[in-house]
PDB file of C-alpha atoms in Angstrom:
ATOM      1  CA  MET H  15      25.493 -36.193  15.864  1.00 54.00           C
ATOM      2  CA  LYS H  16      22.858 -38.643  14.696  1.00 59.00           C
ATOM      3  CA  ARG H  17      20.648 -37.807  11.743  1.00 58.00           C
ATOM      4  CA  ASN H  18      17.439 -37.919  13.839  1.00 60.00           C
ATOM      5  CA  THR H  19      18.937 -35.559  16.411  1.00 61.00           C
ATOM      6  CA  ARG H  20      19.915 -33.077  13.687  1.00 57.00           C
ATOM      7  CA  LEU H  21      16.436 -33.258  12.168  1.00 53.00           C
ATOM      8  CA  THR H  22      14.875 -32.689  15.582  1.00 63.00           C
ATOM      9  CA  LEU H  23      17.154 -29.720  16.279  1.00 57.00           C
ATOM     10  CA  THR H  24      16.398 -28.303  12.820  1.00 68.00           C
ATOM     11  CA  ALA H  25      12.661 -28.662  13.418  1.00 64.00           C
ATOM     12  CA  VAL H  26      12.922 -27.053  16.856  1.00 63.00           C
ATOM     13  CA  GLY H  27      15.033 -24.228  15.422  1.00 64.00           C
ATOM     14  CA  ALA H  28      12.523 -23.657  12.625  1.00 66.00           C
ATOM     15  CA  ALA H  29       9.675 -23.614  15.155  1.00 68.00           C
ATOM     16  CA  ILE H  30      11.527 -21.042  17.273  1.00 70.00           C
ATOM     17  CA  VAL H  31      12.196 -18.833  14.234  1.00 64.00           C
ATOM     18  CA  ALA H  32       8.540 -19.159  13.153  1.00 64.00           C
ATOM     19  CA  TYR H  33       7.390 -18.227  16.663  1.00 59.00           C
ATOM     20  CA  ILE H  34       9.673 -15.168  16.742  1.00 61.00           C
ATOM     21  CA  ILE H  35       8.460 -14.025  13.324  1.00 58.00           C
ATOM     22  CA  LEU H  36       4.800 -14.510  14.237  1.00 60.00           C
ATOM     23  CA  ARG H  37       5.207 -12.876  17.636  1.00 64.00           C
ATOM     24  CA  TYR H  38       7.336  -9.948  16.514  1.00 59.00           C
ATOM     25  CA  HIS H  39       6.494  -9.642  12.799  1.00 64.00           C
ATOM     26  CA  GLU H  40       5.193  -6.089  13.174  1.00 70.00           C
ATOM     27  CA  LYS H  41       8.360  -4.907  14.953  1.00 72.00           C
ATOM     28  CA  ILE H  42      10.523  -6.736  12.419  1.00 67.00           C
ATOM     29  CA  LEU H  43       8.607  -5.222   9.501  1.00 66.00           C
ATOM     30  CA  LYS H  44       8.715  -1.706  10.990  1.00 70.00           C
ATOM     31  CA  THR H  45      12.464  -2.088  11.472  1.00 75.00           C
ATOM     32  CA  ILE H  46      13.253  -3.477   8.029  1.00 73.00           C
ATOM     33  CA  ALA H  47      10.761  -1.754   5.696  1.00 69.00           C
ATOM     34  CA  PRO H  48      11.792   1.922   6.077  1.00 70.00           C
ATOM     35  CA  PRO H  49      15.510   1.453   5.268  1.00 75.00           C
ATOM     36  CA  VAL H  50      14.701  -0.929   2.418  1.00 71.00           C
ATOM     37  CA  MET H  51      12.235   1.538   0.909  1.00 74.00           C
ATOM     38  CA  ASP H  52      14.669   4.421   1.511  1.00 74.00           C
ATOM     39  CA  SER H  53      17.330   2.576  -0.474  1.00 76.00           C
ATOM     40  CA  MET H  54      14.838   1.924  -3.281  1.00 73.00           C
ATOM     41  CA  MET H  55      14.049   5.658  -3.387  1.00 70.00           C
ATOM     42  CA  SER H  56      17.705   6.678  -3.622  1.00 74.00           C
ATOM     43  CA  GLY H  57      18.051   9.174  -6.466  1.00 83.00           C
ATOM     44  CA  LYS H  58      14.294   9.680  -6.814  1.00 87.00           C
ATOM     45  CA  ASP H  59      12.494  12.931  -6.169  1.00 94.00           C
ATOM     46  CA  VAL H  60       8.882  13.922  -5.594  1.00 95.00           C
ATOM     47  CA  SER H  61       8.442  15.128  -9.186  1.00 95.00           C
ATOM     48  CA  THR H  62       9.611  11.824 -10.674  1.00 95.00           C
ATOM     49  CA  LEU H  63       7.456   9.768  -8.323  1.00 94.00           C
ATOM     50  CA  THR H  64       4.455  12.010  -9.014  1.00 96.00           C
ATOM     51  CA  VAL H  65       4.806  11.428 -12.759  1.00 96.00           C
ATOM     52  CA  ASP H  66       5.219   7.683 -12.106  1.00 94.00           C
ATOM     53  CA  LEU H  67       2.080   7.678  -9.948  1.00 96.00           C
ATOM     54  CA  ALA H  68       0.044   9.488 -12.616  1.00 97.00           C
ATOM     55  CA  GLN H  69       1.290   7.188 -15.397  1.00 97.00           C
ATOM     56  CA  ALA H  70       0.619   4.111 -13.291  1.00 96.00           C
ATOM     57  CA  GLY H  71      -2.917   5.414 -12.712  1.00 96.00           C
ATOM     58  CA  GLU H  72      -3.498   5.571 -16.477  1.00 96.00           C
ATOM     59  CA  LYS H  73      -2.192   2.021 -16.902  1.00 96.00           C
ATOM     60  CA  LEU H  74      -4.431   0.846 -14.075  1.00 96.00           C
ATOM     61  CA  ARG H  75      -7.426   2.576 -15.679  1.00 95.00           C
ATOM     62  CA  ALA H  76      -6.782   0.648 -18.894  1.00 95.00           C
ATOM     63  CA  SER H  77      -6.229  -2.586 -16.997  1.00 95.00           C
ATOM     64  CA  LEU H  78      -9.454  -2.171 -15.004  1.00 96.00           C
ATOM     65  CA  GLU H  79     -11.355  -1.933 -18.282  1.00 94.00           C
ATOM     66  CA  THR H  80     -10.220  -5.489 -19.083  1.00 94.00           C
ATOM     67  CA  ARG H  81     -11.319  -6.917 -15.722  1.00 95.00           C
ATOM     68  CA  PRO H  82     -14.778  -8.429 -15.311  1.00 96.00           C
ATOM     69  CA  ASP H  83     -17.340  -7.302 -12.787  1.00 96.00           C
ATOM     70  CA  THR H  84     -16.989 -10.049 -10.172  1.00 95.00           C
ATOM     71  CA  GLU H  85     -17.421 -10.011  -6.419  1.00 94.00           C
ATOM     72  CA  HIS H  86     -13.710 -10.735  -6.000  1.00 95.00           C
ATOM     73  CA  ASN H  87     -12.728  -7.817  -8.256  1.00 96.00           C
ATOM     74  CA  ARG H  88     -15.134  -5.417  -6.555  1.00 96.00           C
ATOM     75  CA  ARG H  89     -13.797  -6.442  -3.127  1.00 95.00           C
ATOM     76  CA  THR H  90     -10.191  -6.038  -4.321  1.00 96.00           C
ATOM     77  CA  LEU H  91     -10.846  -2.649  -5.927  1.00 97.00           C
ATOM     78  CA  SER H  92     -12.697  -1.461  -2.832  1.00 97.00           C
ATOM     79  CA  HIS H  93      -9.662  -2.443  -0.739  1.00 96.00           C
ATOM     80  CA  LEU H  94      -7.314  -0.692  -3.181  1.00 97.00           C
ATOM     81  CA  ILE H  95      -9.377   2.521  -3.003  1.00 98.00           C
ATOM     82  CA  GLY H  96      -9.494   2.390   0.792  1.00 98.00           C
ATOM     83  CA  ILE H  97      -5.718   2.065   1.068  1.00 97.00           C
ATOM     84  CA  GLU H  98      -5.154   4.838  -1.495  1.00 98.00           C
ATOM     85  CA  ARG H  99      -7.527   7.200   0.342  1.00 98.00           C
ATOM     86  CA  TRP H 100      -5.940   6.331   3.678  1.00 98.00           C
ATOM     87  CA  GLY H 101      -2.461   6.865   2.247  1.00 98.00           C
ATOM     88  CA  LYS H 102      -3.553  10.136   0.660  1.00 97.00           C
ATOM     89  CA  ARG H 103      -4.755  11.282   4.086  1.00 98.00           C
ATOM     90  CA  ARG H 104      -1.374  10.368   5.567  1.00 98.00           C
ATOM     91  CA  LEU H 105       0.385  12.402   2.843  1.00 98.00           C
ATOM     92  CA  LEU H 106      -1.629  15.447   3.883  1.00 98.00           C
ATOM     93  CA  VAL H 107       0.320  15.366   7.158  1.00 98.00           C
ATOM     94  CA  ALA H 108       3.352  16.572   5.174  1.00 98.00           C
ATOM     95  CA  LEU H 109       1.264  19.580   4.110  1.00 98.00           C
ATOM     96  CA  GLY H 110       0.362  20.493   7.688  1.00 97.00           C
ATOM     97  CA  GLU H 111      -2.755  18.422   8.372  1.00 97.00           C
ATOM     98  CA  PRO H 112      -2.873  16.639  11.745  1.00 98.00           C
ATOM     99  CA  LEU H 113      -1.924  12.965  11.885  1.00 98.00           C
ATOM    100  CA  ILE H 114      -4.936  10.752  12.405  1.00 96.00           C
ATOM    101  CA  LYS H 115      -3.882   7.318  13.626  1.00 95.00           C
ATOM    102  CA  ASP H 116      -6.569   5.187  12.080  1.00 97.00           C
ATOM    103  CA  GLU H 117      -7.034   2.124   9.911  1.00 95.00           C
ATOM    104  CA  TYR H 118      -7.916   2.140   6.227  1.00 95.00           C
ATOM    105  CA  ASN H 119     -11.377   0.608   6.711  1.00 94.00           C
ATOM    106  CA  GLY H 120     -13.071   3.971   7.204  1.00 96.00           C
ATOM    107  CA  TYR H 121     -11.797   5.072   3.782  1.00 97.00           C
ATOM    108  CA  ARG H 122     -12.986   1.989   1.944  1.00 97.00           C
ATOM    109  CA  PRO H 123     -16.077   2.397  -0.277  1.00 96.00           C
ATOM    110  CA  ARG H 124     -19.273   0.629   0.732  1.00 90.00           C
ATOM    111  CA  GLN H 125     -19.451  -2.994  -0.348  1.00 80.00           C
ATOM    112  CA  ASP H 126     -22.624  -2.411  -2.389  1.00 90.00           C
ATOM    113  CA  ARG H 127     -20.953  -0.078  -4.915  1.00 95.00           C
ATOM    114  CA  SER H 128     -21.138  -1.166  -8.549  1.00 96.00           C
ATOM    115  CA  TRP H 129     -18.065  -2.045 -10.593  1.00 96.00           C
ATOM    116  CA  GLU H 130     -18.452   1.165 -12.616  1.00 97.00           C
ATOM    117  CA  GLU H 131     -18.798   3.263  -9.450  1.00 97.00           C
ATOM    118  CA  LEU H 132     -15.684   1.650  -7.982  1.00 97.00           C
ATOM    119  CA  LYS H 133     -13.633   2.245 -11.132  1.00 97.00           C
ATOM    120  CA  ALA H 134     -14.709   5.902 -11.141  1.00 97.00           C
ATOM    121  CA  ALA H 135     -13.909   6.190  -7.416  1.00 97.00           C
ATOM    122  CA  PHE H 136     -10.416   4.797  -8.002  1.00 97.00           C
ATOM    123  CA  LEU H 137      -9.734   7.230 -10.843  1.00 97.00           C
ATOM    124  CA  LYS H 138     -10.905  10.185  -8.737  1.00 98.00           C
ATOM    125  CA  THR H 139      -8.877   9.019  -5.761  1.00 98.00           C
ATOM    126  CA  ARG H 140      -5.717   8.562  -7.840  1.00 98.00           C
ATOM    127  CA  HIS H 141      -6.284  11.986  -9.424  1.00 98.00           C
ATOM    128  CA  ASP H 142      -6.562  13.500  -5.929  1.00 98.00           C
ATOM    129  CA  THR H 143      -3.416  11.651  -4.799  1.00 98.00           C
ATOM    130  CA  VAL H 144      -1.467  12.985  -7.782  1.00 98.00           C
ATOM    131  CA  ASN H 145      -2.679  16.530  -7.003  1.00 98.00           C
ATOM    132  CA  ILE H 146      -1.446  16.177  -3.423  1.00 98.00           C
ATOM    133  CA  ALA H 147       1.834  14.714  -4.712  1.00 98.00           C
ATOM    134  CA  HIS H 148       2.399  17.835  -6.824  1.00 97.00           C
ATOM    135  CA  GLN H 149       2.059  19.950  -3.668  1.00 97.00           C
ATOM    136  CA  LEU H 150       4.607  17.758  -1.885  1.00 97.00           C
ATOM    137  CA  ALA H 151       7.386  19.202  -4.040  1.00 95.00           C
ATOM    138  CA  GLN H 152       7.356  22.061  -1.490  1.00 94.00           C
ATOM    139  CA  VAL H 153       8.146  19.878   1.541  1.00 97.00           C
ATOM    140  CA  ASP H 154      11.145  17.945   2.800  1.00 96.00           C
ATOM    141  CA  PRO H 155      10.964  14.595   0.927  1.00 94.00           C
ATOM    142  CA  ASN H 156      12.644  12.918   3.911  1.00 92.00           C
ATOM    143  CA  LEU H 157       9.853  13.897   6.281  1.00 96.00           C
ATOM    144  CA  ARG H 158       8.612  10.698   7.894  1.00 95.00           C
ATOM    145  CA  ILE H 159       4.957   9.841   8.316  1.00 97.00           C
ATOM    146  CA  PRO H 160       3.920   6.646  10.118  1.00 96.00           C
ATOM    147  CA  HIS H 161       2.457   3.688   8.282  1.00 94.00           C
ATOM    148  CA  ASN H 162       0.588   1.309  10.569  1.00 93.00           C
ATOM    149  CA  MET H 163       2.475  -1.799   9.457  1.00 88.00           C
ATOM    150  CA  LEU H 164       5.607  -0.541   7.712  1.00 88.00           C
ATOM    151  CA  GLY H 165       6.810   2.020  10.217  1.00 89.00           C
ATOM    152  CA  ASP H 166       7.846   5.611   9.563  1.00 92.00           C
ATOM    153  CA  LEU H 167       8.026   6.154   5.806  1.00 91.00           C
ATOM    154  CA  THR H 168       9.360   9.210   4.012  1.00 93.00           C
ATOM    155  CA  VAL H 169       7.150  11.197   1.659  1.00 96.00           C
ATOM    156  CA  LEU H 170       9.011   9.497  -1.200  1.00 95.00           C
ATOM    157  CA  ASP H 171       8.381   6.063   0.308  1.00 93.00           C
ATOM    158  CA  TRP H 172       4.665   6.828   0.638  1.00 96.00           C
ATOM    159  CA  LEU H 173       4.359   7.825  -3.030  1.00 96.00           C
ATOM    160  CA  PHE H 174       6.155   4.661  -4.090  1.00 93.00           C
ATOM    161  CA  TYR H 175       4.115   2.528  -1.685  1.00 93.00           C
ATOM    162  CA  LEU H 176       0.786   3.799  -3.048  1.00 96.00           C
ATOM    163  CA  ARG H 177       1.846   3.045  -6.603  1.00 94.00           C
ATOM    164  CA  LEU H 178       3.201  -0.387  -5.716  1.00 91.00           C
ATOM    165  CA  HIS H 179       0.149  -1.328  -3.649  1.00 93.00           C
ATOM    166  CA  ALA H 180      -2.317  -0.426  -6.400  1.00 95.00           C
ATOM    167  CA  ASP H 181      -0.284  -2.245  -9.058  1.00 93.00           C
ATOM    168  CA  GLY H 182      -0.177  -5.369  -6.890  1.00 92.00           C
ATOM    169  CA  GLU H 183      -3.885  -5.343  -6.076  1.00 93.00           C
ATOM    170  CA  VAL H 184      -4.895  -5.063  -9.732  1.00 93.00           C
ATOM    171  CA  GLN H 185      -2.658  -8.035 -10.522  1.00 92.00           C
ATOM    172  CA  LYS H 186      -4.717 -10.081  -8.013  1.00 92.00           C
ATOM    173  CA  MET H 187      -7.931  -9.374  -9.933  1.00 93.00           C
ATOM    174  CA  GLN H 188      -9.577 -11.912 -12.167  1.00 86.00           C
ATOM    175  CA  ARG H 189      -9.255 -11.345 -15.886  1.00 85.00           C
ATOM    176  CA  ALA H 190     -12.012 -11.481 -18.462  1.00 72.00           C
TER     177      ALA H 190
END
């Protein structure tokens, strides 16, 4: 086969793969994410993940103190809080609350909140999440609750996800 023909076939193949990923990315993600997260949670329990979540919250508090008050940081922290509140609401399903299939936007603080207000809102939200996590020791940790993009996650997966998401968002923030 000629070199140009191979390059053309490679380009066409890459375009087809890209199309499939773009077209079906949500289905692919919902298929792959739950078993990957389940394997990452192997050997973990609610108590361990609750302690991890609380400790991560303290580290994030300290890290937020080193971040400047910028529009980018306020927007990022507002997003982080919205996802944490939304995730906290999903965790309440394990405690008997009805599932509300919604997006995180309704949980996100107003855009006009000050940096200090946002930091306080995050700390309160994380505190509330940890309190709910303590209550989750009473439920089946393998109970699955839907995540809009990642599919049906276990209680353990949700606790890990909330910690991981917050850690990642703070890393995106500008430093002083």
